[in-house]
């Protein structure tokens, strides 16, 4: 049976009632007591007690517990907020309730703008309220709102897929040249001479005889497969690294290699059929005579099992590639971190591109074998019965250098593509992060520094969930960047804490 998530033990309601009565300074005409924002935030929780504190910040923090939004906190609201602080996702709920200024369970554009405009971050770097991000979540007319569920759980996976498909299109011509160079037999060619002298000659001839669109033969299968391929690979690598990460937040090198290898192997079952279709379409343009080759005709000719032709070579390429790539990326990224442990977008892109160089080049022999096995041999060309047979025949007929055909093209394609993929993946994880219990990518936030000394001391009256109240508010600031000003600026007039209820109930 799965272990249950450990919850913070709830406080005794009777004990909370006594504490509430002690700090509640407002009494209405019916004898009901209420806490003011100052009572709750400053006197009870001990937050923002500085001499020149910012009263607006105190009111905003108190509004998280004040679900009726009437400016005062009743005992029922005090009790309910204590229960919120006890649940594992309290951080997300508190952050959402900070924006939910109307208490309706929905956050409007105006709510977000009002709260974020008061943060110190916005004062230093004003946010563009007319950007695509705002249009995406609130619509062009800004009338859409975010529900509690969507605010906590929305992850824009579509952005990742669209961005990575874009990246595949940009480097696809290099991939086509790479495939044709790998498939070209150095000896025993039915043509009698080499069709392409080198990669540049190949590109020039494709452009001359097939036009610009010739570079994009077989692009559709690639676009269909690249997003799921990268998503599977990245997810499995992260999952395996999480499993191998120790309590000290370290991971052995052997475990990093194993995690990468598992990630590479996991994608083959999905990508091999798409890759064999792509490769056959890429080389089809070399012969202008004969029937027209399409993705549908390739699938029909091969059948289901034929789509997995060359799968062993695909495993032989993709497992070592990822086993090399992900550890090199992780260590290169770590070496580029600043003194606070952060890694910026340029460093992420550079680390991804650097890691792609050894990974893409060293597995070229397996890629050459895979290409030869998956391409339909023409009249007069050598045929191969399997990985070992292909390896021996290439060595015997064309020499050792033939196994490294297309190595340069592989590096020029894979290195930038994976650099873009990894920087996109990590940045989107930072922007749309939801805590599912795993480790965040290294470099996404500063190296943790203890802030316990900055928090107010926990008193004996901070029972149950209130034991975590100060830490939860501090966590909301750090996790979501909602740093509200602590002090009142010279241009801000103090907001009197007295409310209509205070005036009616004061005696």
Short mmCIF file of N, CA and C in Angstrom, two decimals, residues 283-437:
data_model
loop_
_atom_site.label_atom_id
_atom_site.label_comp_id
_atom_site.label_asym_id
_atom_site.label_seq_id
_atom_site.Cartn_x
_atom_site.Cartn_y
_atom_site.Cartn_z
N UNK A 283 16.40 9.83 -49.04
CA UNK A 283 17.26 9.37 -50.14
C UNK A 283 16.48 9.14 -51.43
N UNK A 284 15.15 9.21 -51.36
CA UNK A 284 14.33 8.95 -52.55
C UNK A 284 14.58 9.98 -53.65
N UNK A 285 14.93 11.20 -53.26
CA UNK A 285 15.13 12.27 -54.25
C UNK A 285 16.35 12.08 -55.12
N UNK A 286 17.23 11.13 -54.78
CA UNK A 286 18.43 10.91 -55.57
C UNK A 286 18.11 10.25 -56.92
N UNK A 287 16.99 9.51 -56.96
CA UNK A 287 16.58 8.83 -58.19
C UNK A 287 15.28 9.46 -58.68
N UNK A 288 15.34 10.08 -59.85
CA UNK A 288 14.16 10.78 -60.37
C UNK A 288 13.22 9.85 -61.12
N UNK A 289 13.75 8.73 -61.60
CA UNK A 289 12.90 7.78 -62.33
C UNK A 289 12.26 6.80 -61.33
N UNK A 290 11.22 6.12 -61.77
CA UNK A 290 10.57 5.13 -60.91
C UNK A 290 9.39 5.73 -60.18
N UNK A 291 8.67 4.90 -59.41
CA UNK A 291 7.47 5.36 -58.72
C UNK A 291 7.79 6.38 -57.63
N UNK A 292 6.83 7.28 -57.43
CA UNK A 292 7.00 8.32 -56.41
C UNK A 292 6.89 7.69 -55.02
N UNK A 293 7.84 8.03 -54.16
CA UNK A 293 7.87 7.47 -52.80
C UNK A 293 7.20 8.46 -51.84
N UNK A 294 6.25 7.95 -51.07
CA UNK A 294 5.58 8.76 -50.05
C UNK A 294 5.64 8.04 -48.72
N UNK A 295 5.32 8.75 -47.64
CA UNK A 295 5.33 8.16 -46.30
C UNK A 295 4.37 6.98 -46.23
N UNK A 296 3.22 7.13 -46.89
CA UNK A 296 2.20 6.08 -46.86
C UNK A 296 2.68 4.82 -47.57
N UNK A 297 3.35 5.03 -48.73
CA UNK A 297 3.84 3.89 -49.50
C UNK A 297 4.95 3.15 -48.75
N UNK A 298 5.78 3.89 -48.02
CA UNK A 298 6.85 3.27 -47.24
C UNK A 298 6.27 2.40 -46.13
N UNK A 299 5.27 2.95 -45.43
CA UNK A 299 4.61 2.20 -44.34
C UNK A 299 3.94 0.95 -44.89
N UNK A 300 3.27 1.10 -46.04
CA UNK A 300 2.57 -0.03 -46.65
C UNK A 300 3.54 -1.12 -47.07
N UNK A 301 4.68 -0.73 -47.64
CA UNK A 301 5.66 -1.71 -48.12
C UNK A 301 6.35 -2.43 -46.96
N UNK A 302 6.63 -1.71 -45.89
CA UNK A 302 7.38 -2.30 -44.78
C UNK A 302 6.50 -3.16 -43.86
N UNK A 303 5.27 -2.73 -43.62
CA UNK A 303 4.43 -3.43 -42.66
C UNK A 303 4.85 -3.06 -41.23
N UNK A 304 4.11 -3.56 -40.25
CA UNK A 304 4.37 -3.18 -38.86
C UNK A 304 5.77 -3.57 -38.39
N UNK A 305 6.16 -4.83 -38.60
CA UNK A 305 7.46 -5.29 -38.11
C UNK A 305 8.60 -4.68 -38.91
N UNK A 306 8.34 -4.40 -40.19
CA UNK A 306 9.37 -3.78 -41.01
C UNK A 306 9.73 -2.38 -40.54
N UNK A 307 8.80 -1.72 -39.85
CA UNK A 307 9.07 -0.38 -39.33
C UNK A 307 10.10 -0.39 -38.21
N UNK A 308 10.40 -1.58 -37.69
CA UNK A 308 11.41 -1.69 -36.63
C UNK A 308 12.72 -2.28 -37.15
N UNK A 309 12.87 -2.24 -38.46
CA UNK A 309 14.14 -2.65 -39.07
C UNK A 309 15.23 -1.69 -38.62
N UNK A 310 16.36 -2.22 -38.20
CA UNK A 310 17.45 -1.37 -37.73
C UNK A 310 17.29 -0.90 -36.30
N UNK A 311 16.31 -1.47 -35.57
CA UNK A 311 16.06 -1.02 -34.19
C UNK A 311 17.27 -1.30 -33.29
N UNK A 312 17.96 -2.44 -33.52
CA UNK A 312 19.15 -2.74 -32.70
C UNK A 312 20.21 -1.67 -32.86
N UNK A 313 20.40 -1.24 -34.10
CA UNK A 313 21.38 -0.18 -34.36
C UNK A 313 20.91 1.14 -33.76
N UNK A 314 19.59 1.33 -33.74
CA UNK A 314 19.02 2.55 -33.14
C UNK A 314 19.29 2.57 -31.64
N UNK A 315 19.12 1.40 -30.99
CA UNK A 315 19.48 1.29 -29.57
C UNK A 315 20.96 1.53 -29.37
N UNK A 316 21.75 0.97 -30.29
CA UNK A 316 23.21 1.10 -30.20
C UNK A 316 23.67 2.54 -30.35
N UNK A 317 22.87 3.35 -31.04
CA UNK A 317 23.19 4.77 -31.20
C UNK A 317 22.63 5.62 -30.06
N UNK A 318 21.34 5.44 -29.75
CA UNK A 318 20.65 6.35 -28.84
C UNK A 318 21.00 6.15 -27.37
N UNK A 319 21.27 4.90 -26.96
CA UNK A 319 21.64 4.67 -25.55
C UNK A 319 22.99 5.32 -25.23
N UNK A 320 24.06 5.06 -26.02
CA UNK A 320 25.33 5.75 -25.73
C UNK A 320 25.24 7.28 -25.89
N UNK A 321 24.45 7.73 -26.89
CA UNK A 321 24.32 9.18 -27.09
C UNK A 321 23.83 9.85 -25.81
N UNK A 322 22.73 9.36 -25.26
CA UNK A 322 22.17 9.99 -24.07
C UNK A 322 23.01 9.73 -22.83
N UNK A 323 23.67 8.56 -22.78
CA UNK A 323 24.56 8.25 -21.65
C UNK A 323 25.75 9.21 -21.61
N UNK A 324 26.17 9.69 -22.78
CA UNK A 324 27.25 10.68 -22.85
C UNK A 324 26.68 12.09 -22.66
N UNK A 325 25.58 12.37 -23.37
CA UNK A 325 25.06 13.74 -23.45
C UNK A 325 24.64 14.30 -22.09
N UNK A 326 23.77 13.60 -21.38
CA UNK A 326 23.20 14.17 -20.17
C UNK A 326 24.21 14.40 -19.04
N UNK A 327 25.15 13.45 -18.77
CA UNK A 327 26.18 13.75 -17.77
C UNK A 327 27.08 14.92 -18.16
N UNK A 328 27.49 14.95 -19.44
CA UNK A 328 28.35 16.07 -19.89
C UNK A 328 27.60 17.39 -19.75
N UNK A 329 26.32 17.39 -20.12
CA UNK A 329 25.50 18.61 -19.99
C UNK A 329 25.40 19.05 -18.54
N UNK A 330 25.12 18.10 -17.65
CA UNK A 330 24.95 18.44 -16.23
C UNK A 330 26.22 19.03 -15.65
N UNK A 331 27.38 18.44 -15.96
CA UNK A 331 28.64 18.92 -15.40
C UNK A 331 29.10 20.22 -16.05
N UNK A 332 28.85 20.36 -17.35
CA UNK A 332 29.20 21.63 -18.03
C UNK A 332 28.35 22.76 -17.49
N UNK A 333 27.07 22.50 -17.29
CA UNK A 333 26.16 23.50 -16.74
C UNK A 333 26.59 23.91 -15.33
N UNK A 334 26.96 22.93 -14.52
CA UNK A 334 27.40 23.22 -13.15
C UNK A 334 28.65 24.09 -13.14
N UNK A 335 29.55 23.83 -14.09
CA UNK A 335 30.80 24.62 -14.13
C UNK A 335 30.57 26.06 -14.57
N UNK A 336 29.41 26.33 -15.19
CA UNK A 336 29.09 27.67 -15.67
C UNK A 336 28.22 28.46 -14.70
N UNK A 337 27.85 27.84 -13.57
CA UNK A 337 26.98 28.53 -12.61
C UNK A 337 27.72 29.70 -11.97
N UNK A 338 26.96 30.75 -11.62
CA UNK A 338 27.58 31.90 -10.96
C UNK A 338 27.78 31.60 -9.48
N UNK A 339 28.23 32.60 -8.73
CA UNK A 339 28.56 32.39 -7.32
C UNK A 339 27.34 32.02 -6.48
N UNK A 340 26.14 32.34 -6.97
CA UNK A 340 24.91 31.97 -6.26
C UNK A 340 24.34 30.64 -6.70
N UNK A 341 24.99 30.01 -7.68
CA UNK A 341 24.51 28.73 -8.16
C UNK A 341 23.54 28.82 -9.32
N UNK A 342 23.27 30.03 -9.83
CA UNK A 342 22.33 30.21 -10.93
C UNK A 342 23.02 29.97 -12.28
N UNK A 343 22.24 29.50 -13.24
CA UNK A 343 22.72 29.32 -14.62
C UNK A 343 21.74 30.03 -15.55
N UNK A 344 22.23 31.00 -16.32
CA UNK A 344 21.38 31.78 -17.20
C UNK A 344 21.10 31.09 -18.52
N UNK A 345 20.18 31.65 -19.33
CA UNK A 345 19.82 31.04 -20.62
C UNK A 345 21.01 30.83 -21.56
N UNK A 346 21.91 31.81 -21.64
CA UNK A 346 23.07 31.69 -22.53
C UNK A 346 23.97 30.54 -22.09
N UNK A 347 24.15 30.40 -20.78
CA UNK A 347 24.97 29.30 -20.25
C UNK A 347 24.30 27.95 -20.52
N UNK A 348 22.96 27.90 -20.38
CA UNK A 348 22.22 26.66 -20.66
C UNK A 348 22.38 26.27 -22.12
N UNK A 349 22.25 27.25 -23.02
CA UNK A 349 22.38 27.00 -24.45
C UNK A 349 23.79 26.50 -24.78
N UNK A 350 24.79 27.15 -24.18
CA UNK A 350 26.18 26.78 -24.42
C UNK A 350 26.47 25.37 -23.90
N UNK A 351 25.99 25.08 -22.69
CA UNK A 351 26.21 23.75 -22.11
C UNK A 351 25.56 22.66 -22.96
N UNK A 352 24.34 22.93 -23.45
CA UNK A 352 23.65 21.97 -24.29
C UNK A 352 24.37 21.72 -25.59
N UNK A 353 24.90 22.81 -26.19
CA UNK A 353 25.62 22.69 -27.45
C UNK A 353 26.95 21.96 -27.27
N UNK A 354 27.66 22.27 -26.18
CA UNK A 354 28.94 21.61 -25.91
C UNK A 354 28.75 20.12 -25.70
N UNK A 355 27.73 19.76 -24.92
CA UNK A 355 27.47 18.34 -24.63
C UNK A 355 27.13 17.56 -25.89
N UNK A 356 26.55 18.24 -26.88
CA UNK A 356 26.16 17.56 -28.11
C UNK A 356 27.34 17.17 -28.98
N UNK A 357 28.49 17.82 -28.80
CA UNK A 357 29.65 17.54 -29.66
C UNK A 357 30.19 16.12 -29.45
N UNK A 358 30.60 15.74 -28.22
CA UNK A 358 31.09 14.37 -28.06
C UNK A 358 29.99 13.32 -28.24
N UNK A 359 28.77 13.64 -27.78
CA UNK A 359 27.68 12.67 -27.87
C UNK A 359 27.34 12.35 -29.32
N UNK A 360 27.21 13.39 -30.15
CA UNK A 360 26.82 13.18 -31.55
C UNK A 360 27.94 12.54 -32.37
N UNK A 361 29.18 12.95 -32.11
CA UNK A 361 30.29 12.45 -32.93
C UNK A 361 30.67 11.02 -32.58
N UNK A 362 30.70 10.67 -31.31
CA UNK A 362 31.19 9.35 -30.91
C UNK A 362 30.26 8.21 -31.29
N UNK A 363 28.98 8.49 -31.51
CA UNK A 363 28.04 7.42 -31.87
C UNK A 363 27.79 7.37 -33.38
N UNK A 364 28.59 8.10 -34.15
CA UNK A 364 28.41 8.12 -35.60
C UNK A 364 28.47 6.74 -36.25
N UNK A 365 29.40 5.85 -35.85
CA UNK A 365 29.41 4.51 -36.46
C UNK A 365 28.07 3.78 -36.34
N UNK A 366 27.44 3.87 -35.18
CA UNK A 366 26.13 3.23 -34.99
C UNK A 366 25.08 3.89 -35.88
N UNK A 367 25.21 5.21 -36.07
CA UNK A 367 24.26 5.92 -36.92
C UNK A 367 24.43 5.53 -38.39
N UNK A 368 25.68 5.33 -38.81
CA UNK A 368 25.95 4.90 -40.19
C UNK A 368 25.35 3.50 -40.42
N UNK A 369 25.57 2.61 -39.47
CA UNK A 369 25.02 1.25 -39.58
C UNK A 369 23.50 1.29 -39.62
N UNK A 370 22.90 2.10 -38.77
CA UNK A 370 21.44 2.22 -38.73
C UNK A 370 20.90 2.72 -40.08
N UNK A 371 21.56 3.72 -40.64
CA UNK A 371 21.13 4.27 -41.94
C UNK A 371 21.21 3.21 -43.03
N UNK A 372 22.32 2.47 -43.07
CA UNK A 372 22.50 1.44 -44.11
C UNK A 372 21.43 0.35 -43.99
N UNK A 373 21.09 -0.01 -42.74
CA UNK A 373 20.10 -1.06 -42.54
C UNK A 373 18.68 -0.61 -42.89
N UNK A 374 18.41 0.67 -42.68
CA UNK A 374 17.05 1.16 -42.86
C UNK A 374 16.76 1.63 -44.29
N UNK A 375 17.79 1.98 -45.04
CA UNK A 375 17.58 2.42 -46.43
C UNK A 375 17.38 1.20 -47.33
N UNK A 376 16.47 1.32 -48.28
CA UNK A 376 16.25 0.22 -49.24
C UNK A 376 17.41 0.19 -50.23
N UNK A 377 18.14 -0.93 -50.25
CA UNK A 377 19.31 -1.06 -51.13
C UNK A 377 18.86 -1.06 -52.60
N UNK A 378 19.63 -0.37 -53.44
CA UNK A 378 19.33 -0.33 -54.88
C UNK A 378 20.10 -1.41 -55.62
N UNK A 379 19.79 -1.56 -56.89
CA UNK A 379 20.44 -2.59 -57.70
C UNK A 379 21.95 -2.38 -57.70
N UNK A 380 22.69 -3.42 -57.40
CA UNK A 380 24.14 -3.35 -57.41
C UNK A 380 24.76 -2.95 -56.09
N UNK A 381 23.94 -2.52 -55.14
CA UNK A 381 24.47 -2.09 -53.85
C UNK A 381 24.54 -3.27 -52.88
N UNK A 382 25.49 -3.21 -51.98
CA UNK A 382 25.65 -4.25 -50.96
C UNK A 382 24.44 -4.26 -50.03
N UNK A 383 23.98 -5.45 -49.70
CA UNK A 383 22.88 -5.58 -48.74
C UNK A 383 23.43 -6.12 -47.43
N UNK A 384 22.70 -5.90 -46.35
CA UNK A 384 23.17 -6.30 -45.02
C UNK A 384 22.08 -7.08 -44.29
N UNK A 385 22.49 -8.11 -43.55
CA UNK A 385 21.53 -8.95 -42.83
C UNK A 385 21.34 -8.55 -41.38
N UNK A 386 22.21 -7.70 -40.88
CA UNK A 386 22.09 -7.29 -39.49
C UNK A 386 23.22 -6.36 -39.10
N UNK A 387 23.27 -5.99 -37.82
CA UNK A 387 24.26 -5.02 -37.33
C UNK A 387 25.69 -5.52 -37.54
N UNK A 388 25.97 -6.76 -37.11
CA UNK A 388 27.33 -7.30 -37.22
C UNK A 388 27.73 -7.45 -38.68
N UNK A 389 26.82 -7.97 -39.51
CA UNK A 389 27.11 -8.14 -40.94
C UNK A 389 27.38 -6.80 -41.60
N UNK A 390 26.60 -5.79 -41.24
CA UNK A 390 26.79 -4.45 -41.81
C UNK A 390 28.14 -3.88 -41.39
N UNK A 391 28.49 -4.05 -40.14
CA UNK A 391 29.77 -3.53 -39.62
C UNK A 391 30.95 -4.17 -40.35
N UNK A 392 30.89 -5.49 -40.51
CA UNK A 392 32.00 -6.20 -41.19
C UNK A 392 32.13 -5.78 -42.65
N UNK A 393 31.01 -5.70 -43.36
CA UNK A 393 31.06 -5.37 -44.78
C UNK A 393 31.53 -3.94 -45.03
N UNK A 394 31.11 -3.02 -44.16
CA UNK A 394 31.59 -1.63 -44.32
C UNK A 394 33.09 -1.57 -44.12
N UNK A 395 33.60 -2.27 -43.08
CA UNK A 395 35.04 -2.29 -42.82
C UNK A 395 35.80 -2.93 -43.99
N UNK A 396 35.32 -4.05 -44.48
CA UNK A 396 36.01 -4.77 -45.54
C UNK A 396 35.96 -4.04 -46.88
N UNK A 397 34.81 -3.46 -47.23
CA UNK A 397 34.63 -2.85 -48.54
C UNK A 397 35.03 -1.37 -48.60
N UNK A 398 34.84 -0.64 -47.48
CA UNK A 398 35.04 0.81 -47.54
C UNK A 398 36.07 1.33 -46.54
N UNK A 399 36.46 0.49 -45.59
CA UNK A 399 37.46 0.91 -44.64
C UNK A 399 36.87 1.55 -43.39
N UNK A 400 37.74 1.77 -42.40
CA UNK A 400 37.31 2.28 -41.10
C UNK A 400 36.69 3.68 -41.20
N UNK A 401 37.21 4.50 -42.09
CA UNK A 401 36.74 5.89 -42.20
C UNK A 401 35.27 5.97 -42.61
N UNK A 402 34.80 4.94 -43.32
CA UNK A 402 33.40 4.96 -43.77
C UNK A 402 32.42 4.95 -42.60
N UNK A 403 32.87 4.41 -41.47
CA UNK A 403 32.00 4.38 -40.28
C UNK A 403 31.79 5.76 -39.68
N UNK A 404 32.58 6.71 -40.11
CA UNK A 404 32.49 8.08 -39.54
C UNK A 404 31.91 9.08 -40.53
N UNK A 405 31.28 8.55 -41.58
CA UNK A 405 30.63 9.44 -42.54
C UNK A 405 29.52 10.24 -41.86
N UNK A 406 29.48 11.51 -42.18
CA UNK A 406 28.42 12.36 -41.63
C UNK A 406 28.64 12.80 -40.21
N UNK A 407 29.83 12.55 -39.64
CA UNK A 407 30.09 12.93 -38.24
C UNK A 407 29.99 14.45 -38.07
N UNK A 408 30.57 15.18 -39.02
CA UNK A 408 30.51 16.64 -38.94
C UNK A 408 29.08 17.15 -39.03
N UNK A 409 28.32 16.58 -39.97
CA UNK A 409 26.92 16.99 -40.14
C UNK A 409 26.10 16.66 -38.89
N UNK A 410 26.39 15.50 -38.27
CA UNK A 410 25.68 15.13 -37.04
C UNK A 410 25.94 16.16 -35.94
N UNK A 411 27.19 16.58 -35.80
CA UNK A 411 27.53 17.57 -34.77
C UNK A 411 26.84 18.90 -35.05
N UNK A 412 26.89 19.34 -36.31
CA UNK A 412 26.28 20.63 -36.67
C UNK A 412 24.76 20.60 -36.55
N UNK A 413 24.17 19.40 -36.65
CA UNK A 413 22.72 19.31 -36.48
C UNK A 413 22.34 19.12 -35.02
N UNK A 414 22.92 18.09 -34.38
CA UNK A 414 22.50 17.71 -33.03
C UNK A 414 22.92 18.70 -31.96
N UNK A 415 24.12 19.26 -32.10
CA UNK A 415 24.62 20.15 -31.06
C UNK A 415 23.73 21.38 -30.85
N UNK A 416 23.43 22.17 -31.90
CA UNK A 416 22.54 23.32 -31.67
C UNK A 416 21.12 22.91 -31.36
N UNK A 417 20.63 21.81 -31.97
CA UNK A 417 19.26 21.38 -31.73
C UNK A 417 19.06 21.01 -30.26
N UNK A 418 19.99 20.24 -29.71
CA UNK A 418 19.85 19.87 -28.31
C UNK A 418 20.12 21.04 -27.38
N UNK A 419 20.97 21.97 -27.81
CA UNK A 419 21.16 23.18 -27.01
C UNK A 419 19.88 23.96 -26.87
N UNK A 420 19.19 24.15 -28.00
CA UNK A 420 17.90 24.87 -27.99
C UNK A 420 16.86 24.08 -27.20
N UNK A 421 16.84 22.77 -27.38
CA UNK A 421 15.87 21.93 -26.67
C UNK A 421 16.04 22.04 -25.16
N UNK A 422 17.28 21.91 -24.68
CA UNK A 422 17.52 21.93 -23.25
C UNK A 422 17.27 23.29 -22.63
N UNK A 423 17.66 24.36 -23.32
CA UNK A 423 17.42 25.70 -22.76
C UNK A 423 15.92 25.98 -22.71
N UNK A 424 15.19 25.54 -23.73
CA UNK A 424 13.73 25.72 -23.73
C UNK A 424 13.09 24.91 -22.61
N UNK A 425 13.50 23.67 -22.49
CA UNK A 425 12.94 22.76 -21.47
C UNK A 425 13.16 23.32 -20.06
N UNK A 426 14.38 23.75 -19.79
CA UNK A 426 14.68 24.21 -18.43
C UNK A 426 14.03 25.55 -18.13
N UNK A 427 13.99 26.45 -19.10
CA UNK A 427 13.36 27.75 -18.85
C UNK A 427 11.86 27.59 -18.63
N UNK A 428 11.22 26.71 -19.41
CA UNK A 428 9.79 26.49 -19.21
C UNK A 428 9.51 25.82 -17.87
N UNK A 429 10.44 24.96 -17.43
CA UNK A 429 10.29 24.37 -16.10
C UNK A 429 10.36 25.43 -15.01
N UNK A 430 11.20 26.43 -15.24
CA UNK A 430 11.31 27.51 -14.25
C UNK A 430 10.06 28.38 -14.25
N UNK A 431 9.56 28.69 -15.43
CA UNK A 431 8.42 29.62 -15.55
C UNK A 431 7.09 28.99 -15.17
N UNK A 432 6.91 27.69 -15.55
CA UNK A 432 5.63 27.03 -15.30
C UNK A 432 5.82 25.86 -14.34
N UNK A 433 6.63 26.06 -13.33
CA UNK A 433 7.00 24.96 -12.44
C UNK A 433 5.86 24.55 -11.53
N UNK A 434 5.63 23.24 -11.45
CA UNK A 434 4.70 22.67 -10.47
C UNK A 434 5.48 21.61 -9.71
N UNK A 435 5.44 21.65 -8.40
CA UNK A 435 6.23 20.76 -7.57
C UNK A 435 5.56 19.40 -7.47
N UNK A 436 6.11 18.40 -8.20
CA UNK A 436 5.59 17.04 -8.13
C UNK A 436 6.47 16.16 -7.24
N UNK A 437 7.33 16.76 -6.46
CA UNK A 437 8.13 15.99 -5.52
C UNK A 437 9.53 15.66 -6.00
#
